[in-house]
mmCIF file of C-alpha atoms in Angstrom:
data_model
loop_
_atom_site.group_PDB
_atom_site.id
_atom_site.type_symbol
_atom_site.label_atom_id
_atom_site.label_comp_id
_atom_site.label_asym_id
_atom_site.label_seq_id
_atom_site.Cartn_x
_atom_site.Cartn_y
_atom_site.Cartn_z
ATOM 1 C CA MET A 1 20.447 -4.921 4.697
ATOM 2 C CA GLY A 2 21.955 -3.816 1.425
ATOM 3 C CA LYS A 3 24.634 -6.440 2.034
ATOM 4 C CA ILE A 4 24.191 -10.097 1.186
ATOM 5 C CA VAL A 5 21.994 -11.763 3.805
ATOM 6 C CA GLU A 6 22.845 -15.338 4.676
ATOM 7 C CA PRO A 7 19.656 -17.413 5.102
ATOM 8 C CA ALA A 8 19.101 -18.851 8.583
ATOM 9 C CA TRP A 9 16.013 -20.549 9.980
ATOM 10 C CA PRO A 10 15.176 -20.289 13.713
ATOM 11 C CA ALA A 11 15.453 -23.388 15.872
ATOM 12 C CA GLY A 12 12.363 -24.852 17.482
ATOM 13 C CA VAL A 13 9.836 -23.814 14.828
ATOM 14 C CA GLU A 14 8.192 -25.729 11.998
ATOM 15 C CA PRO A 15 10.399 -26.557 8.974
ATOM 16 C CA VAL A 16 10.809 -23.723 6.532
ATOM 17 C CA GLU A 17 9.088 -25.571 3.680
ATOM 18 C CA ALA A 18 6.035 -26.278 5.850
ATOM 19 C CA PHE A 19 5.925 -22.657 6.949
ATOM 20 C CA ALA A 20 6.116 -21.477 3.339
ATOM 21 C CA GLU A 21 3.309 -23.782 2.231
ATOM 22 C CA ARG A 22 1.109 -22.602 5.091
ATOM 23 C CA MET A 23 1.802 -18.931 4.381
ATOM 24 C CA LEU A 24 1.121 -19.398 0.671
ATOM 25 C CA ALA A 25 -2.254 -20.941 1.448
ATOM 26 C CA ARG A 26 -3.075 -18.167 3.936
ATOM 27 C CA GLY A 27 -2.080 -15.533 1.427
ATOM 28 C CA ASP A 28 -4.294 -17.068 -1.254
ATOM 29 C CA GLU A 29 -7.242 -16.875 1.154
ATOM 30 C CA LEU A 30 -6.618 -13.193 1.851
ATOM 31 C CA TYR A 31 -5.560 -12.089 -1.637
ATOM 32 C CA ARG A 32 -6.300 -8.468 -2.584
ATOM 33 C CA ALA A 33 -6.702 -7.567 -6.262
ATOM 34 C CA LEU A 34 -4.657 -4.363 -6.599
ATOM 35 C CA PRO A 35 -3.955 -2.565 -9.895
ATOM 36 C CA TRP A 36 -0.162 -2.745 -9.633
ATOM 37 C CA ARG A 37 -0.067 -6.518 -9.200
ATOM 38 C CA HIS A 38 0.900 -9.074 -11.852
ATOM 39 C CA ILE A 39 2.572 -6.535 -14.126
ATOM 40 C CA ASP A 40 6.009 -6.879 -15.686
ATOM 41 C CA ASP A 41 6.874 -3.186 -16.024
ATOM 42 C CA PRO A 42 9.594 -2.463 -13.430
ATOM 43 C CA TYR A 43 8.944 1.279 -13.623
ATOM 44 C CA ALA A 44 5.240 0.897 -12.831
ATOM 45 C CA VAL A 45 6.103 -1.450 -9.975
ATOM 46 C CA LEU A 46 8.674 1.028 -8.652
ATOM 47 C CA VAL A 47 6.102 3.843 -8.675
ATOM 48 C CA SER A 48 3.731 1.682 -6.635
ATOM 49 C CA GLU A 49 6.461 0.698 -4.176
ATOM 50 C CA ILE A 50 7.489 4.323 -3.624
ATOM 51 C CA MET A 51 3.891 5.473 -3.214
ATOM 52 C CA LEU A 52 3.085 2.688 -0.756
ATOM 53 C CA GLN A 53 5.866 3.783 1.585
ATOM 54 C CA GLN A 54 4.147 5.331 4.619
ATOM 55 C CA THR A 55 0.825 5.567 2.761
ATOM 56 C CA GLN A 56 -2.236 3.342 3.106
ATOM 57 C CA VAL A 57 -3.095 1.074 0.172
ATOM 58 C CA ALA A 58 -6.608 2.506 -0.133
ATOM 59 C CA ARG A 59 -5.196 5.958 -0.897
ATOM 60 C CA VAL A 60 -2.580 4.892 -3.420
ATOM 61 C CA GLY A 61 -4.722 3.387 -6.213
ATOM 62 C CA ARG A 62 -6.025 6.556 -7.841
ATOM 63 C CA PHE A 63 -2.688 8.351 -7.414
ATOM 64 C CA TRP A 64 -0.785 5.476 -9.040
ATOM 65 C CA GLU A 65 -3.102 5.348 -12.064
ATOM 66 C CA ARG A 66 -3.116 9.137 -12.489
ATOM 67 C CA PHE A 67 0.665 9.381 -12.149
ATOM 68 C CA LEU A 68 1.306 6.676 -14.741
ATOM 69 C CA ALA A 69 -1.223 8.231 -17.123
ATOM 70 C CA ALA A 70 0.788 11.468 -16.980
ATOM 71 C CA PHE A 71 4.259 9.861 -16.862
ATOM 72 C CA PRO A 72 3.911 6.371 -18.378
ATOM 73 C CA THR A 73 7.637 5.720 -18.819
ATOM 74 C CA VAL A 74 10.979 6.547 -17.266
ATOM 75 C CA ASP A 75 11.692 8.944 -20.132
ATOM 76 C CA ALA A 76 8.345 10.693 -19.703
ATOM 77 C CA LEU A 77 9.037 11.296 -16.017
ATOM 78 C CA ALA A 78 12.580 12.474 -16.771
ATOM 79 C CA ALA A 79 11.220 14.981 -19.295
ATOM 80 C CA ALA A 80 8.653 16.376 -16.846
ATOM 81 C CA ALA A 81 9.114 19.562 -14.851
ATOM 82 C CA VAL A 82 9.517 19.125 -11.101
ATOM 83 C CA PRO A 83 6.442 21.276 -10.285
ATOM 84 C CA ASP A 84 4.282 19.080 -12.539
ATOM 85 C CA VAL A 85 5.530 15.939 -10.787
ATOM 86 C CA LEU A 86 4.927 17.406 -7.345
ATOM 87 C CA GLU A 87 1.473 18.621 -8.333
ATOM 88 C CA LEU A 88 0.410 15.069 -9.183
ATOM 89 C CA TRP A 89 1.917 13.861 -5.914
ATOM 90 C CA GLN A 90 -0.069 16.294 -3.769
ATOM 91 C CA GLY A 91 -2.253 14.375 -1.326
ATOM 92 C CA LEU A 92 0.162 11.470 -0.888
ATOM 93 C CA GLY A 93 2.479 13.287 1.500
ATOM 94 C CA TYR A 94 6.213 12.833 2.013
ATOM 95 C CA ASN A 95 6.999 14.752 -1.159
ATOM 96 C CA ARG A 96 10.678 13.801 -0.935
ATOM 97 C CA ARG A 97 9.600 10.471 -2.428
ATOM 98 C CA ALA A 98 8.424 12.213 -5.595
ATOM 99 C CA LEU A 99 11.714 14.074 -5.939
ATOM 100 C CA ALA A 100 13.707 10.872 -5.453
ATOM 101 C CA LEU A 101 11.584 9.121 -8.087
ATOM 102 C CA LYS A 102 12.162 12.022 -10.487
ATOM 103 C CA ARG A 103 15.924 11.876 -9.874
ATOM 104 C CA THR A 104 15.882 8.139 -10.504
ATOM 105 C CA ALA A 105 14.124 8.736 -13.825
ATOM 106 C CA ASP A 106 16.623 11.467 -14.721
ATOM 107 C CA GLN A 107 19.548 9.150 -14.007
ATOM 108 C CA CYS A 108 18.052 6.197 -15.906
ATOM 109 C CA ALA A 109 17.165 8.388 -18.884
ATOM 110 C CA ALA A 110 20.738 9.695 -19.000
ATOM 111 C CA GLU A 111 22.613 6.488 -18.226
ATOM 112 C CA GLY A 112 20.252 3.560 -18.706
ATOM 113 C CA GLU A 113 18.586 4.309 -22.038
ATOM 114 C CA GLY A 114 15.281 4.960 -20.295
ATOM 115 C CA ARG A 115 15.196 1.667 -18.417
ATOM 116 C CA LEU A 116 15.588 0.761 -14.786
ATOM 117 C CA PRO A 117 18.441 -1.609 -13.921
ATOM 118 C CA ASP A 118 17.366 -5.243 -13.897
ATOM 119 C CA THR A 119 19.504 -6.210 -10.905
ATOM 120 C CA TYR A 120 19.075 -5.673 -7.180
ATOM 121 C CA GLU A 121 22.467 -3.976 -6.933
ATOM 122 C CA GLY A 122 21.687 -1.675 -9.842
ATOM 123 C CA LEU A 123 18.416 -0.590 -8.279
ATOM 124 C CA LEU A 124 20.102 0.067 -4.931
ATOM 125 C CA ALA A 125 22.434 2.548 -6.623
ATOM 126 C CA LEU A 126 19.525 4.805 -7.627
ATOM 127 C CA PRO A 127 18.283 7.791 -5.566
ATOM 128 C CA GLY A 128 15.829 6.933 -2.816
ATOM 129 C CA ILE A 129 15.794 3.175 -3.460
ATOM 130 C CA GLY A 130 16.617 1.120 -0.385
ATOM 131 C CA PRO A 131 16.944 -2.637 0.124
ATOM 132 C CA ALA A 132 13.206 -3.302 0.571
ATOM 133 C CA THR A 133 12.198 -1.279 -2.507
ATOM 134 C CA ALA A 134 14.882 -2.919 -4.650
ATOM 135 C CA ALA A 135 13.841 -6.384 -3.473
ATOM 136 C CA GLY A 136 10.186 -5.542 -4.127
ATOM 137 C CA VAL A 137 10.854 -4.495 -7.714
ATOM 138 C CA MET A 138 12.919 -7.627 -8.336
ATOM 139 C CA ALA A 139 10.221 -9.896 -6.892
ATOM 140 C CA PHE A 140 7.153 -8.256 -8.406
ATOM 141 C CA ALA A 141 8.485 -7.215 -11.820
ATOM 142 C CA HIS A 142 11.102 -9.911 -12.433
ATOM 143 C CA GLN A 143 9.990 -12.872 -10.286
ATOM 144 C CA VAL A 144 13.384 -12.927 -8.554
ATOM 145 C CA PRO A 145 13.315 -13.958 -4.864
ATOM 146 C CA GLY A 146 14.986 -11.703 -2.333
ATOM 147 C CA VAL A 147 14.863 -10.238 1.148
ATOM 148 C CA TYR A 148 11.830 -7.947 1.174
ATOM 149 C CA VAL A 149 11.360 -6.694 4.744
ATOM 150 C CA GLU A 150 8.325 -4.415 4.438
ATOM 151 C CA THR A 151 6.029 -3.514 7.342
ATOM 152 C CA ASN A 152 3.384 -6.154 6.580
ATOM 153 C CA VAL A 153 6.005 -8.814 5.857
ATOM 154 C CA ARG A 154 7.630 -7.898 9.156
ATOM 155 C CA ALA A 155 4.266 -8.266 10.900
ATOM 156 C CA VAL A 156 3.788 -11.821 9.627
ATOM 157 C CA PHE A 157 7.220 -13.051 10.676
ATOM 158 C CA LEU A 158 6.927 -11.456 14.110
ATOM 159 C CA HIS A 159 3.446 -12.925 14.594
ATOM 160 C CA GLU A 160 4.291 -16.404 13.360
ATOM 161 C CA LEU A 161 7.885 -16.985 14.410
ATOM 162 C CA PHE A 162 8.632 -14.495 17.204
ATOM 163 C CA PRO A 163 5.301 -14.375 19.089
ATOM 164 C CA ASP A 164 6.792 -13.833 22.543
ATOM 165 C CA ARG A 165 9.659 -11.493 21.671
ATOM 166 C CA ASP A 166 9.922 -7.718 21.922
ATOM 167 C CA GLY A 167 12.523 -5.537 20.256
ATOM 168 C CA VAL A 168 13.173 -7.896 17.334
ATOM 169 C CA SER A 169 15.456 -6.118 14.868
ATOM 170 C CA ASP A 170 15.331 -6.308 11.096
ATOM 171 C CA ARG A 171 18.919 -7.539 11.249
ATOM 172 C CA GLU A 172 17.608 -10.614 13.061
ATOM 173 C CA LEU A 173 14.546 -10.970 10.846
ATOM 174 C CA ALA A 174 16.385 -10.685 7.539
ATOM 175 C CA PRO A 175 18.095 -14.130 7.586
ATOM 176 C CA THR A 176 14.743 -15.749 8.410
ATOM 177 C CA VAL A 177 12.979 -13.861 5.601
ATOM 178 C CA ALA A 178 15.802 -14.912 3.265
ATOM 179 C CA ALA A 179 15.544 -18.578 4.250
ATOM 180 C CA ALA A 180 11.803 -18.602 3.604
ATOM 181 C CA ALA A 181 12.003 -16.644 0.331
ATOM 182 C CA LEU A 182 14.675 -18.961 -1.075
ATOM 183 C CA CYS A 183 13.046 -22.251 -0.140
ATOM 184 C CA GLY A 184 11.304 -24.190 -2.884
ATOM 185 C CA PRO A 185 7.619 -23.287 -2.383
ATOM 186 C CA ALA A 186 8.285 -19.547 -2.075
ATOM 187 C CA ALA A 187 11.107 -19.231 -4.612
ATOM 188 C CA ALA A 188 8.954 -20.904 -7.276
ATOM 189 C CA ASP A 189 6.665 -17.828 -7.361
ATOM 190 C CA PRO A 190 8.092 -14.776 -5.563
ATOM 191 C CA ARG A 191 5.108 -12.633 -6.519
ATOM 192 C CA ARG A 192 2.624 -14.999 -4.972
ATOM 193 C CA TRP A 193 4.851 -15.413 -1.918
ATOM 194 C CA TYR A 194 5.176 -11.737 -1.102
ATOM 195 C CA TYR A 195 1.650 -10.778 -2.179
ATOM 196 C CA GLY A 196 0.452 -13.371 0.322
ATOM 197 C CA LEU A 197 2.641 -12.051 3.131
ATOM 198 C CA LEU A 198 1.556 -8.476 2.428
ATOM 199 C CA ASP A 199 -2.104 -9.450 2.510
ATOM 200 C CA TYR A 200 -1.758 -11.561 5.642
ATOM 201 C CA GLY A 201 0.116 -8.743 7.400
ATOM 202 C CA ALA A 202 -2.582 -6.254 6.415
ATOM 203 C CA HIS A 203 -5.209 -8.681 7.711
ATOM 204 C CA LEU A 204 -3.463 -8.975 11.067
ATOM 205 C CA LYS A 205 -3.460 -5.205 11.504
ATOM 206 C CA ALA A 206 -7.076 -4.859 10.342
ATOM 207 C CA THR A 207 -8.203 -7.397 12.934
ATOM 208 C CA GLY A 208 -6.542 -5.517 15.779
ATOM 209 C CA VAL A 209 -3.297 -7.461 15.919
ATOM 210 C CA ASN A 210 -0.238 -5.332 15.198
ATOM 211 C CA PRO A 211 2.915 -7.396 15.719
ATOM 212 C CA THR A 212 5.072 -4.584 14.341
ATOM 213 C CA ARG A 213 4.853 -2.900 17.740
ATOM 214 C CA ARG A 214 7.277 -5.582 18.893
ATOM 215 C CA SER A 215 9.816 -4.632 16.225
ATOM 216 C CA ALA A 216 12.926 -2.740 17.243
ATOM 217 C CA SER A 217 12.243 -0.345 14.359
ATOM 218 C CA TYR A 218 8.690 0.479 15.461
ATOM 219 C CA SER A 219 7.905 4.078 16.296
ATOM 220 C CA ARG A 220 4.520 5.769 16.556
ATOM 221 C CA GLN A 221 4.172 8.522 13.972
ATOM 222 C CA SER A 222 3.833 11.991 15.429
ATOM 223 C CA ALA A 223 0.735 14.096 14.743
ATOM 224 C CA PHE A 224 0.768 15.826 11.348
ATOM 225 C CA GLU A 225 -1.324 18.904 12.121
ATOM 226 C CA GLY A 226 0.832 21.668 13.549
ATOM 227 C CA SER A 227 4.049 19.784 12.816
ATOM 228 C CA ARG A 228 7.033 20.854 10.748
ATOM 229 C CA ARG A 229 5.909 18.301 8.129
ATOM 230 C CA GLN A 230 2.539 20.031 7.861
ATOM 231 C CA LYS A 231 4.181 23.437 7.395
ATOM 232 C CA ARG A 232 6.549 21.998 4.775
ATOM 233 C CA ALA A 233 3.620 20.601 2.809
ATOM 234 C CA TRP A 234 1.752 23.920 3.017
ATOM 235 C CA ILE A 235 4.746 25.899 1.754
ATOM 236 C CA VAL A 236 5.313 23.470 -1.137
ATOM 237 C CA ARG A 237 1.660 23.728 -2.236
ATOM 238 C CA ARG A 238 1.698 27.526 -1.947
ATOM 239 C CA VAL A 239 4.904 28.017 -3.935
ATOM 240 C CA LEU A 240 3.929 25.541 -6.653
ATOM 241 C CA ALA A 241 0.613 27.343 -7.087
ATOM 242 C CA ALA A 242 2.423 30.475 -8.329
ATOM 243 C CA PRO A 243 4.630 29.607 -11.332
ATOM 244 C CA GLU A 244 5.844 33.201 -11.599
ATOM 245 C CA GLY A 245 7.230 33.036 -8.058
ATOM 246 C CA SER A 246 6.170 34.201 -4.606
ATOM 247 C CA GLU A 247 7.750 36.677 -2.216
ATOM 248 C CA ALA A 248 8.956 34.780 0.837
ATOM 249 C CA PRO A 249 7.572 37.350 3.340
ATOM 250 C CA CYS A 250 4.134 37.028 1.728
ATOM 251 C CA VAL A 251 4.306 33.237 1.962
ATOM 252 C CA LEU A 252 5.263 33.492 5.625
ATOM 253 C CA ALA A 253 2.407 35.900 6.320
ATOM 254 C CA GLU A 254 -0.115 33.630 4.580
ATOM 255 C CA LEU A 255 1.190 30.567 6.415
ATOM 256 C CA SER A 256 0.908 32.370 9.756
ATOM 257 C CA ALA A 257 -2.641 33.398 8.884
ATOM 258 C CA ALA A 258 -3.502 29.784 8.023
ATOM 259 C CA GLU A 259 -2.015 28.622 11.310
ATOM 260 C CA ALA A 260 -3.993 31.255 13.212
ATOM 261 C CA GLY A 261 -7.141 30.068 11.475
ATOM 262 C CA ALA A 262 -6.432 26.605 12.827
ATOM 263 C CA GLY A 263 -5.964 27.972 16.337
ATOM 264 C CA ARG A 264 -2.165 27.735 16.293
ATOM 265 C CA PRO A 265 0.449 30.455 16.874
ATOM 266 C CA ALA A 266 2.109 32.386 14.068
ATOM 267 C CA VAL A 267 5.132 30.777 12.450
ATOM 268 C CA ASP A 268 8.468 31.990 13.720
ATOM 269 C CA GLU A 269 10.660 33.592 11.033
ATOM 270 C CA ALA A 270 13.604 31.357 11.926
ATOM 271 C CA LEU A 271 11.477 28.210 11.576
ATOM 272 C CA PHE A 272 10.122 29.414 8.237
ATOM 273 C CA ALA A 273 13.622 30.204 6.978
ATOM 274 C CA SER A 274 14.873 26.775 8.096
ATOM 275 C CA ILE A 275 12.051 24.977 6.270
ATOM 276 C CA VAL A 276 12.582 27.044 3.105
ATOM 277 C CA ASP A 277 16.333 26.335 3.229
ATOM 278 C CA ASP A 278 15.596 22.603 3.417
ATOM 279 C CA LEU A 279 13.094 22.720 0.554
ATOM 280 C CA VAL A 280 15.483 24.665 -1.677
ATOM 281 C CA ALA A 281 18.334 22.258 -0.879
ATOM 282 C CA GLU A 282 16.104 19.282 -1.664
ATOM 283 C CA GLY A 283 15.088 20.737 -5.032
ATOM 284 C CA PHE A 284 11.422 21.557 -4.445
ATOM 285 C CA PHE A 285 11.911 25.116 -5.714
ATOM 286 C CA ARG A 286 14.656 27.688 -6.097
ATOM 287 C CA ARG A 287 15.238 31.062 -4.480
ATOM 288 C CA GLU A 288 16.217 34.320 -6.184
ATOM 289 C CA GLY A 289 16.592 36.925 -3.492
ATOM 290 C CA ALA A 290 13.276 37.014 -1.648
ATOM 291 C CA LEU A 291 11.480 35.246 -4.514
ATOM 292 C CA LEU A 292 10.604 31.544 -4.273
ATOM 293 C CA ILE A 293 10.243 30.080 -7.766
ATOM 294 C CA PRO A 294 8.958 26.548 -8.724
#
């Protein structure tokens, strides 16, 4: 969906303007006052959008405020050391997001005079920023309408316009989202439009309705405990806790002991080596012989 999406409205449903008016009213009823709303700083909006990926809203607030207090600007984040960035990210999970955000700041500090691009296409060219994130920044920071297909937005459109369909793809949803976003009532205030959809989608899920299960992109997240993701997170925390570096065999032994304490088998050396290789390649830390260094 990085390509231009041609708006198209489904046949047999209410007119797009009527739908938009009804969704705006529903969104106003369900509005949530969140700290990253109604701000014009694209960087602060981007941080919130990245943090909200795969993380519940209730958990993000304190992380967002703490992160921006430490790194209030693109230049401040670019100047920060990777271990310091990852330390403030601990508890949010999916640490790759923090690295991508840091790389974005590095690129903007070097090429953009410390500012994020102010176009959708420019944002898409940055590390870790996909179509939904770019559209979110444009809508929330710049009041520019676009195709923002986020999980709660997806839930609303599936619930309202595709109530009897399974396996609906984002490719099919995107033209409908575009048609609604670009119609008069929604385009007049993109922030209000998408805030309302996000809050309505969250309401649907909170009341036991989860239309996203009927999306072609839906997949149930696997258990964290005992997974490769859990072991990755443990290794990152352990290595970052020792600025002078840690011997890889010691890290493996401690990880195996932690797994045994949780009633799980010791970690295989090949699995450990594979995870460490990935983390080094992704930039979480470096390796000098057997030493893992933040």
